[in-house]
PDB file of C-alpha atoms in Angstrom:
ATOM      1  CA  MET A   1       2.201 -75.096 -98.558  1.00 51.00           C
ATOM      2  CA  GLY A   2       3.562 -72.326 -96.697  1.00 61.00           C
ATOM      3  CA  LEU A   3       3.253 -68.591 -96.639  1.00 63.00           C
ATOM      4  CA  VAL A   4       5.804 -65.915 -95.788  1.00 65.00           C
ATOM      5  CA  THR A   5       4.594 -63.251 -92.975  1.00 64.00           C
ATOM      6  CA  PRO A   6       5.330 -59.617 -93.468  1.00 66.00           C
ATOM      7  CA  GLY A   7       8.114 -60.254 -90.809  1.00 64.00           C
ATOM      8  CA  GLY A   8       9.833 -62.913 -93.137  1.00 63.00           C
ATOM      9  CA  LYS A   9       8.775 -65.991 -91.228  1.00 66.00           C
ATOM     10  CA  VAL A  10       7.416 -68.998 -93.315  1.00 65.00           C
ATOM     11  CA  VAL A  11       4.297 -70.363 -91.552  1.00 59.00           C
ATOM     12  CA  TRP A  12       2.812 -73.546 -92.715  1.00 59.00           C
ATOM     13  CA  GLY A  13      -0.859 -74.172 -92.823  1.00 58.00           C
ATOM     14  CA  LYS A  14      -1.406 -76.469 -89.902  1.00 56.00           C
ATOM     15  CA  TYR A  15       1.211 -74.695 -87.719  1.00 54.00           C
ATOM     16  CA  ALA A  16      -0.338 -71.127 -88.408  1.00 49.00           C
ATOM     17  CA  GLN A  17      -3.715 -72.562 -87.307  1.00 53.00           C
ATOM     18  CA  VAL A  18      -2.294 -73.863 -84.196  1.00 52.00           C
ATOM     19  CA  THR A  19      -0.054 -71.253 -82.831  1.00 54.00           C
ATOM     20  CA  ASN A  20      -2.489 -68.458 -84.198  1.00 54.00           C
ATOM     21  CA  ASN A  21      -0.079 -65.483 -82.948  1.00 56.00           C
ATOM     22  CA  PRO A  22      -1.333 -62.057 -83.122  1.00 58.00           C
ATOM     23  CA  GLU A  23       1.704 -61.133 -85.422  1.00 57.00           C
ATOM     24  CA  ASN A  24       0.449 -63.952 -87.694  1.00 53.00           C
ATOM     25  CA  GLU A  25      -3.216 -63.119 -87.853  1.00 57.00           C
ATOM     26  CA  GLY A  26      -3.038 -62.060 -91.498  1.00 56.00           C
ATOM     27  CA  CYS A  27      -1.297 -65.038 -92.493  1.00 54.00           C
ATOM     28  CA  VAL A  28      -3.602 -67.298 -90.660  1.00 54.00           C
ATOM     29  CA  ASN A  29      -6.361 -65.911 -92.400  1.00 55.00           C
ATOM     30  CA  ALA A  30      -4.702 -66.424 -95.783  1.00 52.00           C
ATOM     31  CA  VAL A  31      -3.814 -69.827 -94.748  1.00 52.00           C
ATOM     32  CA  LEU A  32      -7.570 -70.559 -93.979  1.00 53.00           C
ATOM     33  CA  ILE A  33      -8.565 -69.311 -97.297  1.00 49.00           C
ATOM     34  CA  VAL A  34      -6.216 -71.379 -99.268  1.00 47.00           C
TER      35      VAL A  34
END
């Protein structure tokens, strides 16, 4: 599953956890919850 960040980027669970960019913090947290 993937999530769309406020910037319009689709972040996949593992990818988001690995990159963990400041702009994706909210998305990463959501992915971790899922």
